[in-house]
Amino acid sequence: MDQTQTTQGGAAAATPGAQRRVLVVEDDPTIVEAIAARLRAEGFQVQTATDGPAAVDTAEAWQPDLLVLDVMLPGFDGLEVCRRVQAQRPVPVMMLTARDDETDMLVGLGVGADDYMTKPFSMRELAARVHVLLRRVERAALAAHTPRSGILRLGELEIDHAQRRVRVRSADVHLTPTEFDLLVCLANTPRAVLSREQLLAEVWDWADASGTRTVDSHIKALRRKIGAERIRTVHGVGYALETPSA
């Protein structure tokens, strides 16, 4: 059964994560308590769930701003939780996996996760990524209400900044907030090669060599959606968005 816990009020309003709600879904009691304690220390309101059905029910009732979601759960797994929660309402998701398996990571990104971490991980890094992910969602909401000049067209690829929509051959392509920001970052300087470190700094707001695999996995997920031929790999350096020849 779910063991749901809620933070108390108090001093949270004075801290960076004040008023933000994070639902932590993890069946290992030691890990879930460690994550919850760290996020509470950062000022977030936190609830926890320990199985798939409880996670979906809590997300629907509590309306969290972000999910920290383990892949392996009783009831049904985190991928199914992600599908069902995203069907209710868009919400950023940080996936946790015990297996360093790129297939799992790509599937997670494909069902709507925005980022992932492989166990074991540091609580400091987890908290930092949660802050960054929420800032990125806030920027996306602000951008949606900020007029931008027209639609960027690169051949059959169209990027609508105002609506945060992407089309390929006039067909809508669903991108997560992270994927959209990654594509825009590449599109701002088409054909220019951006290093993994540059992409980490500009899209994720953090720079750490250990995070370059995060970039690689998101690039692969993005290629699946817009076409592999549109993103060029420069081995040992980074990536570039290809554009049609003049």
PDB file of C-alpha atoms in Angstrom:
ATOM      1  CA  MET A   1       0.000   0.000   0.000  1.00  0.00           C
ATOM      2  CA  ASP A   2       0.991   3.577  -0.401  1.00  0.00           C
ATOM      3  CA  GLN A   3       2.719   5.288   2.468  1.00  0.00           C
ATOM      4  CA  THR A   4       1.880   8.910   1.697  1.00  0.00           C
ATOM      5  CA  GLN A   5       3.604  11.655   3.652  1.00  0.00           C
ATOM      6  CA  THR A   6       3.203  15.386   3.462  1.00  0.00           C
ATOM      7  CA  THR A   7       5.514  18.135   4.614  1.00  0.00           C
ATOM      8  CA  GLN A   8       4.425  20.502   7.301  1.00  0.00           C
ATOM      9  CA  GLY A   9       4.153  24.247   6.766  1.00  0.00           C
ATOM     10  CA  GLY A  10       6.504  26.660   8.385  1.00  0.00           C
ATOM     11  CA  ALA A  11       9.786  27.976   7.105  1.00  0.00           C
ATOM     12  CA  ALA A  12       9.476  26.529   3.606  1.00  0.00           C
ATOM     13  CA  ALA A  13       8.190  29.809   2.212  1.00  0.00           C
ATOM     14  CA  ALA A  14      11.613  31.375   2.724  1.00  0.00           C
ATOM     15  CA  THR A  15      13.497  28.738   0.747  1.00  0.00           C
ATOM     16  CA  PRO A  16      14.077  28.340  -3.009  1.00  0.00           C
ATOM     17  CA  GLY A  17      11.567  25.510  -3.527  1.00  0.00           C
ATOM     18  CA  ALA A  18       8.759  27.147  -1.575  1.00  0.00           C
ATOM     19  CA  GLN A  19       5.226  26.294  -2.679  1.00  0.00           C
ATOM     20  CA  ARG A  20       6.438  23.801  -5.271  1.00  0.00           C
ATOM     21  CA  ARG A  21       4.990  20.306  -4.925  1.00  0.00           C
ATOM     22  CA  VAL A  22       7.051  17.220  -5.673  1.00  0.00           C
ATOM     23  CA  LEU A  23       5.639  13.698  -5.660  1.00  0.00           C
ATOM     24  CA  VAL A  24       8.340  11.085  -4.997  1.00  0.00           C
ATOM     25  CA  VAL A  25       7.433   7.582  -6.193  1.00  0.00           C
ATOM     26  CA  GLU A  26       9.817   4.884  -4.998  1.00  0.00           C
ATOM     27  CA  ASP A  27       9.219   1.493  -3.334  1.00  0.00           C
ATOM     28  CA  ASP A  28      12.492   1.360  -1.393  1.00  0.00           C
ATOM     29  CA  PRO A  29      11.728   3.005   1.992  1.00  0.00           C
ATOM     30  CA  THR A  30      15.335   4.067   2.571  1.00  0.00           C
ATOM     31  CA  ILE A  31      15.639   5.773  -0.802  1.00  0.00           C
ATOM     32  CA  VAL A  32      12.216   7.406  -0.716  1.00  0.00           C
ATOM     33  CA  GLU A  33      12.861   8.868   2.733  1.00  0.00           C
ATOM     34  CA  ALA A  34      16.300  10.146   1.723  1.00  0.00           C
ATOM     35  CA  ILE A  35      14.904  11.851  -1.395  1.00  0.00           C
ATOM     36  CA  ALA A  36      11.949  13.309   0.497  1.00  0.00           C
ATOM     37  CA  ALA A  37      14.185  14.632   3.284  1.00  0.00           C
ATOM     38  CA  ARG A  38      16.541  16.318   0.834  1.00  0.00           C
ATOM     39  CA  LEU A  39      13.733  17.944  -1.139  1.00  0.00           C
ATOM     40  CA  ARG A  40      12.033  19.145   2.029  1.00  0.00           C
ATOM     41  CA  ALA A  41      15.336  20.682   3.095  1.00  0.00           C
ATOM     42  CA  GLU A  42      15.294  22.519  -0.250  1.00  0.00           C
ATOM     43  CA  GLY A  43      11.894  23.952   0.651  1.00  0.00           C
ATOM     44  CA  PHE A  44       9.625  21.763  -1.481  1.00  0.00           C
ATOM     45  CA  GLN A  45       6.333  20.341  -0.358  1.00  0.00           C
ATOM     46  CA  VAL A  46       6.663  16.567  -0.708  1.00  0.00           C
ATOM     47  CA  GLN A  47       4.379  13.582  -0.831  1.00  0.00           C
ATOM     48  CA  THR A  48       5.474  10.007  -1.408  1.00  0.00           C
ATOM     49  CA  ALA A  49       3.950   6.910  -2.953  1.00  0.00           C
ATOM     50  CA  THR A  50       5.357   3.397  -3.055  1.00  0.00           C
ATOM     51  CA  ASP A  51       3.455   1.717  -5.897  1.00  0.00           C
ATOM     52  CA  GLY A  52       2.082   2.538  -9.324  1.00  0.00           C
ATOM     53  CA  PRO A  53      -1.655   2.823  -8.543  1.00  0.00           C
ATOM     54  CA  ALA A  54      -1.028   4.998  -5.469  1.00  0.00           C
ATOM     55  CA  ALA A  55       1.240   7.249  -7.520  1.00  0.00           C
ATOM     56  CA  VAL A  56      -1.433   7.875 -10.161  1.00  0.00           C
ATOM     57  CA  ASP A  57      -4.124   8.488  -7.524  1.00  0.00           C
ATOM     58  CA  THR A  58      -1.912  10.873  -5.549  1.00  0.00           C
ATOM     59  CA  ALA A  59      -0.886  12.772  -8.679  1.00  0.00           C
ATOM     60  CA  GLU A  60      -4.536  13.250  -9.659  1.00  0.00           C
ATOM     61  CA  ALA A  61      -5.616  14.388  -6.194  1.00  0.00           C
ATOM     62  CA  TRP A  62      -2.575  16.495  -5.216  1.00  0.00           C
ATOM     63  CA  GLN A  63      -1.598  17.996  -8.594  1.00  0.00           C
ATOM     64  CA  PRO A  64       2.194  18.033  -8.068  1.00  0.00           C
ATOM     65  CA  ASP A  65       4.486  20.379  -9.978  1.00  0.00           C
ATOM     66  CA  LEU A  66       6.993  17.572 -10.606  1.00  0.00           C
ATOM     67  CA  LEU A  67       7.368  13.803 -10.217  1.00  0.00           C
ATOM     68  CA  VAL A  68      10.487  11.973  -9.123  1.00  0.00           C
ATOM     69  CA  LEU A  69       9.574   8.532 -10.416  1.00  0.00           C
ATOM     70  CA  ASP A  70      11.289   5.168 -10.117  1.00  0.00           C
ATOM     71  CA  VAL A  71      10.955   2.823 -13.100  1.00  0.00           C
ATOM     72  CA  MET A  72      10.547  -0.413 -11.120  1.00  0.00           C
ATOM     73  CA  LEU A  73       7.409  -0.316  -8.951  1.00  0.00           C
ATOM     74  CA  PRO A  74       4.810  -2.742  -7.582  1.00  0.00           C
ATOM     75  CA  GLY A  75       1.329  -2.656  -9.143  1.00  0.00           C
ATOM     76  CA  PHE A  76       2.527  -1.301 -12.467  1.00  0.00           C
ATOM     77  CA  ASP A  77       5.838   0.259 -13.393  1.00  0.00           C
ATOM     78  CA  GLY A  78       6.969   3.851 -13.580  1.00  0.00           C
ATOM     79  CA  LEU A  79       6.582   3.978 -17.353  1.00  0.00           C
ATOM     80  CA  GLU A  80       2.884   3.243 -17.001  1.00  0.00           C
ATOM     81  CA  VAL A  81       2.641   5.781 -14.174  1.00  0.00           C
ATOM     82  CA  CYS A  82       4.213   8.361 -16.468  1.00  0.00           C
ATOM     83  CA  ARG A  83       1.770   7.563 -19.288  1.00  0.00           C
ATOM     84  CA  ARG A  84      -1.273   7.827 -17.026  1.00  0.00           C
ATOM     85  CA  VAL A  85      -0.158  10.980 -15.224  1.00  0.00           C
ATOM     86  CA  GLN A  86       0.730  12.733 -18.498  1.00  0.00           C
ATOM     87  CA  ALA A  87      -2.712  11.785 -19.834  1.00  0.00           C
ATOM     88  CA  GLN A  88      -4.254  13.675 -16.884  1.00  0.00           C
ATOM     89  CA  ARG A  89      -2.129  16.816 -17.283  1.00  0.00           C
ATOM     90  CA  PRO A  90       1.377  17.719 -18.454  1.00  0.00           C
ATOM     91  CA  VAL A  91       3.839  17.522 -15.576  1.00  0.00           C
ATOM     92  CA  PRO A  92       7.656  17.333 -15.628  1.00  0.00           C
ATOM     93  CA  VAL A  93       9.020  13.919 -14.663  1.00  0.00           C
ATOM     94  CA  MET A  94      12.440  12.915 -13.387  1.00  0.00           C
ATOM     95  CA  MET A  95      12.836   9.155 -13.912  1.00  0.00           C
ATOM     96  CA  LEU A  96      15.019   6.990 -11.678  1.00  0.00           C
ATOM     97  CA  THR A  97      16.379   3.672 -12.873  1.00  0.00           C
ATOM     98  CA  ALA A  98      18.525   1.040 -11.203  1.00  0.00           C
ATOM     99  CA  ARG A  99      19.726  -0.249 -14.563  1.00  0.00           C
ATOM    100  CA  ASP A 100      22.223   1.608 -16.681  1.00  0.00           C
ATOM    101  CA  ASP A 101      20.266   0.575 -19.776  1.00  0.00           C
ATOM    102  CA  GLU A 102      19.922   3.070 -22.599  1.00  0.00           C
ATOM    103  CA  THR A 103      16.800   1.327 -23.900  1.00  0.00           C
ATOM    104  CA  ASP A 104      15.015   1.949 -20.593  1.00  0.00           C
ATOM    105  CA  MET A 105      16.106   5.572 -20.678  1.00  0.00           C
ATOM    106  CA  LEU A 106      14.842   6.099 -24.234  1.00  0.00           C
ATOM    107  CA  VAL A 107      11.515   4.435 -23.433  1.00  0.00           C
ATOM    108  CA  GLY A 108      11.156   6.688 -20.397  1.00  0.00           C
ATOM    109  CA  LEU A 109      11.845   9.788 -22.465  1.00  0.00           C
ATOM    110  CA  GLY A 110       9.429   8.484 -25.085  1.00  0.00           C
ATOM    111  CA  VAL A 111       6.493   8.274 -22.649  1.00  0.00           C
ATOM    112  CA  GLY A 112       6.962  11.830 -21.424  1.00  0.00           C
ATOM    113  CA  ALA A 113       9.820  11.903 -18.927  1.00  0.00           C
ATOM    114  CA  ASP A 114      11.980  15.025 -19.085  1.00  0.00           C
ATOM    115  CA  ASP A 115      15.142  13.730 -17.453  1.00  0.00           C
ATOM    116  CA  TYR A 116      16.478  10.625 -15.753  1.00  0.00           C
ATOM    117  CA  MET A 117      19.083   9.555 -13.237  1.00  0.00           C
ATOM    118  CA  THR A 118      20.697   6.155 -12.791  1.00  0.00           C
ATOM    119  CA  LYS A 119      21.117   4.743  -9.284  1.00  0.00           C
ATOM    120  CA  PRO A 120      23.190   5.267  -7.264  1.00  0.00           C
ATOM    121  CA  PHE A 121      23.107   9.054  -7.449  1.00  0.00           C
ATOM    122  CA  SER A 122      23.900  11.927  -5.122  1.00  0.00           C
ATOM    123  CA  MET A 123      21.001  13.665  -3.390  1.00  0.00           C
ATOM    124  CA  ARG A 124      22.715  16.975  -4.107  1.00  0.00           C
ATOM    125  CA  GLU A 125      22.631  16.331  -7.849  1.00  0.00           C
ATOM    126  CA  LEU A 126      19.022  15.136  -7.699  1.00  0.00           C
ATOM    127  CA  ALA A 127      17.949  18.321  -5.916  1.00  0.00           C
ATOM    128  CA  ALA A 128      19.886  20.455  -8.395  1.00  0.00           C
ATOM    129  CA  ARG A 129      18.237  18.744 -11.353  1.00  0.00           C
ATOM    130  CA  VAL A 130      14.781  19.180  -9.805  1.00  0.00           C
ATOM    131  CA  HIS A 131      15.396  22.916  -9.450  1.00  0.00           C
ATOM    132  CA  VAL A 132      16.666  23.144 -13.031  1.00  0.00           C
ATOM    133  CA  LEU A 133      13.738  21.194 -14.457  1.00  0.00           C
ATOM    134  CA  LEU A 134      11.227  23.412 -12.685  1.00  0.00           C
ATOM    135  CA  ARG A 135      13.018  26.565 -13.875  1.00  0.00           C
ATOM    136  CA  ARG A 136      12.888  25.241 -17.429  1.00  0.00           C
ATOM    137  CA  VAL A 137       9.133  24.650 -17.163  1.00  0.00           C
ATOM    138  CA  GLU A 138       8.698  28.174 -15.798  1.00  0.00           C
ATOM    139  CA  ARG A 139      10.673  29.593 -18.724  1.00  0.00           C
ATOM    140  CA  ALA A 140       8.498  27.600 -21.123  1.00  0.00           C
ATOM    141  CA  ALA A 141       5.325  29.021 -19.574  1.00  0.00           C
ATOM    142  CA  LEU A 142       6.737  32.544 -19.814  1.00  0.00           C
ATOM    143  CA  ALA A 143       7.806  32.024 -23.420  1.00  0.00           C
ATOM    144  CA  ALA A 144       4.319  30.818 -24.304  1.00  0.00           C
ATOM    145  CA  HIS A 145       2.976  34.252 -23.299  1.00  0.00           C
ATOM    146  CA  THR A 146       5.798  36.248 -24.865  1.00  0.00           C
ATOM    147  CA  PRO A 147       5.329  37.296 -28.504  1.00  0.00           C
ATOM    148  CA  ARG A 148       8.036  36.012 -30.810  1.00  0.00           C
ATOM    149  CA  SER A 149       8.563  36.959 -34.412  1.00  0.00           C
ATOM    150  CA  GLY A 150       7.070  34.274 -36.600  1.00  0.00           C
ATOM    151  CA  ILE A 151       7.925  30.620 -36.998  1.00  0.00           C
ATOM    152  CA  LEU A 152      11.409  29.309 -37.625  1.00  0.00           C
ATOM    153  CA  ARG A 153      11.433  27.131 -40.730  1.00  0.00           C
ATOM    154  CA  LEU A 154      14.367  24.910 -41.583  1.00  0.00           C
ATOM    155  CA  GLY A 155      13.239  22.977 -44.628  1.00  0.00           C
ATOM    156  CA  GLU A 156      10.404  20.690 -43.576  1.00  0.00           C
ATOM    157  CA  LEU A 157      11.054  21.412 -39.906  1.00  0.00           C
ATOM    158  CA  GLU A 158       9.000  24.217 -38.304  1.00  0.00           C
ATOM    159  CA  ILE A 159       9.523  25.551 -34.782  1.00  0.00           C
ATOM    160  CA  ASP A 160       6.813  27.771 -33.307  1.00  0.00           C
ATOM    161  CA  HIS A 161       8.349  29.487 -30.269  1.00  0.00           C
ATOM    162  CA  ALA A 162       5.149  31.136 -29.040  1.00  0.00           C
ATOM    163  CA  GLN A 163       3.127  27.925 -28.997  1.00  0.00           C
ATOM    164  CA  ARG A 164       6.141  25.692 -28.309  1.00  0.00           C
ATOM    165  CA  ARG A 165       5.046  23.479 -31.183  1.00  0.00           C
ATOM    166  CA  VAL A 166       7.134  21.586 -33.693  1.00  0.00           C
ATOM    167  CA  ARG A 167       6.022  20.283 -37.069  1.00  0.00           C
ATOM    168  CA  VAL A 168       7.757  18.022 -39.545  1.00  0.00           C
ATOM    169  CA  ARG A 169       6.243  17.985 -43.030  1.00  0.00           C
ATOM    170  CA  SER A 170       3.274  19.938 -41.564  1.00  0.00           C
ATOM    171  CA  ALA A 171       2.567  17.170 -39.024  1.00  0.00           C
ATOM    172  CA  ASP A 172       2.717  18.034 -35.320  1.00  0.00           C
ATOM    173  CA  VAL A 173       5.485  16.360 -33.341  1.00  0.00           C
ATOM    174  CA  HIS A 174       5.047  16.016 -29.581  1.00  0.00           C
ATOM    175  CA  LEU A 175       8.185  17.027 -27.705  1.00  0.00           C
ATOM    176  CA  THR A 176       8.777  17.176 -23.977  1.00  0.00           C
ATOM    177  CA  PRO A 177       9.829  20.600 -22.598  1.00  0.00           C
ATOM    178  CA  THR A 178      13.426  19.396 -22.475  1.00  0.00           C
ATOM    179  CA  GLU A 179      13.368  18.115 -26.054  1.00  0.00           C
ATOM    180  CA  PHE A 180      11.870  21.377 -27.284  1.00  0.00           C
ATOM    181  CA  ASP A 181      14.525  23.458 -25.524  1.00  0.00           C
ATOM    182  CA  LEU A 182      17.250  21.184 -26.870  1.00  0.00           C
ATOM    183  CA  LEU A 183      15.956  21.544 -30.428  1.00  0.00           C
ATOM    184  CA  VAL A 184      15.694  25.326 -30.108  1.00  0.00           C
ATOM    185  CA  CYS A 185      19.242  25.491 -28.777  1.00  0.00           C
ATOM    186  CA  LEU A 186      20.514  23.607 -31.829  1.00  0.00           C
ATOM    187  CA  ALA A 187      18.286  25.597 -34.199  1.00  0.00           C
ATOM    188  CA  ASN A 188      19.565  28.935 -32.932  1.00  0.00           C
ATOM    189  CA  THR A 189      22.852  28.211 -34.716  1.00  0.00           C
ATOM    190  CA  PRO A 190      21.997  25.692 -37.464  1.00  0.00           C
ATOM    191  CA  ARG A 191      24.917  23.607 -38.770  1.00  0.00           C
ATOM    192  CA  ALA A 192      27.138  24.871 -35.948  1.00  0.00           C
ATOM    193  CA  VAL A 193      28.481  22.089 -33.746  1.00  0.00           C
ATOM    194  CA  LEU A 194      27.590  22.480 -30.078  1.00  0.00           C
ATOM    195  CA  SER A 195      29.507  20.446 -27.552  1.00  0.00           C
ATOM    196  CA  ARG A 196      27.741  18.295 -24.992  1.00  0.00           C
ATOM    197  CA  GLU A 197      29.027  20.629 -22.293  1.00  0.00           C
ATOM    198  CA  GLN A 198      27.531  23.645 -24.086  1.00  0.00           C
ATOM    199  CA  LEU A 199      24.182  21.898 -24.391  1.00  0.00           C
ATOM    200  CA  LEU A 200      24.244  20.921 -20.718  1.00  0.00           C
ATOM    201  CA  ALA A 201      24.926  24.511 -19.726  1.00  0.00           C
ATOM    202  CA  GLU A 202      22.347  26.099 -22.041  1.00  0.00           C
ATOM    203  CA  VAL A 203      19.506  23.565 -21.841  1.00  0.00           C
ATOM    204  CA  TRP A 204      19.962  21.983 -18.420  1.00  0.00           C
ATOM    205  CA  ASP A 205      21.571  24.981 -16.687  1.00  0.00           C
ATOM    206  CA  TRP A 206      24.324  22.844 -15.241  1.00  0.00           C
ATOM    207  CA  ALA A 207      27.736  21.667 -16.334  1.00  0.00           C
ATOM    208  CA  ASP A 208      29.116  18.319 -15.264  1.00  0.00           C
ATOM    209  CA  ALA A 209      30.980  15.829 -17.429  1.00  0.00           C
ATOM    210  CA  SER A 210      28.936  13.017 -15.870  1.00  0.00           C
ATOM    211  CA  GLY A 211      25.830  14.503 -17.465  1.00  0.00           C
ATOM    212  CA  THR A 212      26.929  14.134 -21.075  1.00  0.00           C
ATOM    213  CA  ARG A 213      25.074  10.821 -21.352  1.00  0.00           C
ATOM    214  CA  THR A 214      21.897  12.701 -20.505  1.00  0.00           C
ATOM    215  CA  VAL A 215      22.504  14.850 -23.588  1.00  0.00           C
ATOM    216  CA  ASP A 216      23.178  11.776 -25.741  1.00  0.00           C
ATOM    217  CA  SER A 217      19.960  10.054 -24.639  1.00  0.00           C
ATOM    218  CA  HIS A 218      17.847  13.158 -25.272  1.00  0.00           C
ATOM    219  CA  ILE A 219      19.432  13.588 -28.700  1.00  0.00           C
ATOM    220  CA  LYS A 220      18.503   9.999 -29.571  1.00  0.00           C
ATOM    221  CA  ALA A 221      14.925  10.549 -28.370  1.00  0.00           C
ATOM    222  CA  LEU A 222      14.721  13.772 -30.376  1.00  0.00           C
ATOM    223  CA  ARG A 223      16.043  12.040 -33.504  1.00  0.00           C
ATOM    224  CA  ARG A 224      13.295   9.448 -33.251  1.00  0.00           C
ATOM    225  CA  LYS A 225      10.713  12.207 -33.369  1.00  0.00           C
ATOM    226  CA  ILE A 226      12.065  14.654 -35.957  1.00  0.00           C
ATOM    227  CA  GLY A 227      14.191  12.310 -38.057  1.00  0.00           C
ATOM    228  CA  ALA A 228      17.685  10.990 -37.405  1.00  0.00           C
ATOM    229  CA  GLU A 229      19.112  12.719 -40.460  1.00  0.00           C
ATOM    230  CA  ARG A 230      18.338  16.164 -39.023  1.00  0.00           C
ATOM    231  CA  ILE A 231      20.897  15.964 -36.205  1.00  0.00           C
ATOM    232  CA  ARG A 232      24.513  15.319 -37.061  1.00  0.00           C
ATOM    233  CA  THR A 233      26.945  13.764 -34.605  1.00  0.00           C
ATOM    234  CA  VAL A 234      30.492  15.051 -34.537  1.00  0.00           C
ATOM    235  CA  HIS A 235      32.286  12.290 -32.662  1.00  0.00           C
ATOM    236  CA  GLY A 236      34.182  13.464 -29.646  1.00  0.00           C
ATOM    237  CA  VAL A 237      32.663  16.935 -29.886  1.00  0.00           C
ATOM    238  CA  GLY A 238      28.897  17.213 -29.971  1.00  0.00           C
ATOM    239  CA  TYR A 239      25.922  17.753 -32.255  1.00  0.00           C
ATOM    240  CA  ALA A 240      24.652  20.045 -35.007  1.00  0.00           C
ATOM    241  CA  LEU A 241      21.223  20.592 -36.523  1.00  0.00           C
ATOM    242  CA  GLU A 242      21.358  19.993 -40.257  1.00  0.00           C
ATOM    243  CA  THR A 243      19.535  22.342 -42.625  1.00  0.00           C
ATOM    244  CA  PRO A 244      18.636  21.950 -46.295  1.00  0.00           C
ATOM    245  CA  SER A 245      21.265  22.960 -48.775  1.00  0.00           C
ATOM    246  CA  ALA A 246      20.647  26.264 -50.490  1.00  0.00           C
TER     247      ALA A 246
END
